[in-house]
């Protein structure tokens, strides 16, 4: 069993650098304003090739969630959760919920982005918007 | 493609149960090519035609086209590599276009003995379907997890309970109990299902397909020629396909619409092409790498209303005992995970009336459905 690896295409690299800085950014179409996730060379809405890396607000809502009971990666011992979040900017991202968990259904719970170290990288996670957020490095350095 | 262009004239399979026992005892009876070859020989014998009649070849995605052609001694004028549903569709297209008249479709897979991983750091197919590997940094992997994520949202949004989803596993195990070629034949109850361990919650182990070694083959022929040469031709009345690619990696078409807009378009196409409707189908075969495929297809193809699949499965029934017979061989959950190929030969057997203890009485039409990697495909087999 091995650790979970990132997909690092030419277009993913700048996104992961923005996550490392704890200011996650995505390509935003210069023509129609659509955000791209995963980052890619062309806008799926209007096929424009133009874009600008734009920091996201970090706000979103949980679309769905699962709990893994089987181990697939060395760095993810079960049980652990995975959530799908609809970002305020539109795209759906997959992440983990950290901090307090909601009573009952997690669906439609508002969440806020946070960052945490994982292996030799920083990656995003989300916490409930109305729960105390685990202190991020970004706040410590503010 | 015009309807009734092509018919199935031969089917074959390997000894899934026997080979499973040998693999469990540590043997490696065959590799993918070996399973493919055995299935082909069996389908050719079933069809009663000569190998020289074959002028087209499709092999499954788990073996190399050129090598299988070489092994089987098949020089053809048309061929390629495709999965079960697209393979049948492409054979129909080639026959309709006059590029081939008799096509052999051959599948062999040693996924169990070779310990193929459908999740984790070695997950298969990642390059083609980015969603299978893109979310790995957060521990999100395996195709089962994708369906678990869909299931959680679907169950809440459409009001389906865990017990209602369990109807799928229970019905398919009942079918497998009547199928000597099925691997898991011990009946289970809804309580057994609910008490079984989670793999990726909310999905239990009984919601997952049964990974196994084996092979399946079909011989498909131009319909008029099939009547002359085939022992018992089963018509392919219609095929249809619609793909949802937009937002696929970020899971948009899964999590918002459960692929159902694609299924609705395919339903219009295949039912229109065959001049038949859901009410004319005597049995369904649904690609079921995971149980969730079943309620989604029941709604998507109009067997029940949107949001009614849970109730439909519980009250109307989806088993050989009552309601709409579905995955009558046991499907991927209880027969064997043959990546959709076992569903094709089960459909043919039902229409031929050769399904033994699990035969659906007077089975005239069988609907096959799959939704894999955003491709919704349907085939209607019949007399
Ligand atoms: Zn655009």
XYZ file of N, CA and C in Angstrom, chain B residues 151 194 269 342:
12
model
N -25.074 7.848 -3.668
C -26.159 7.202 -2.928
C -26.599 8.056 -1.747
N -28.628 -5.169 6.169
C -28.415 -4.024 7.064
C -27.340 -4.305 8.115
N -34.795 7.299 -27.356
C -34.204 6.723 -28.561
C -34.519 5.231 -28.706
N -21.782 -10.495 -18.736
C -22.699 -11.553 -18.293
C -24.157 -11.127 -18.469
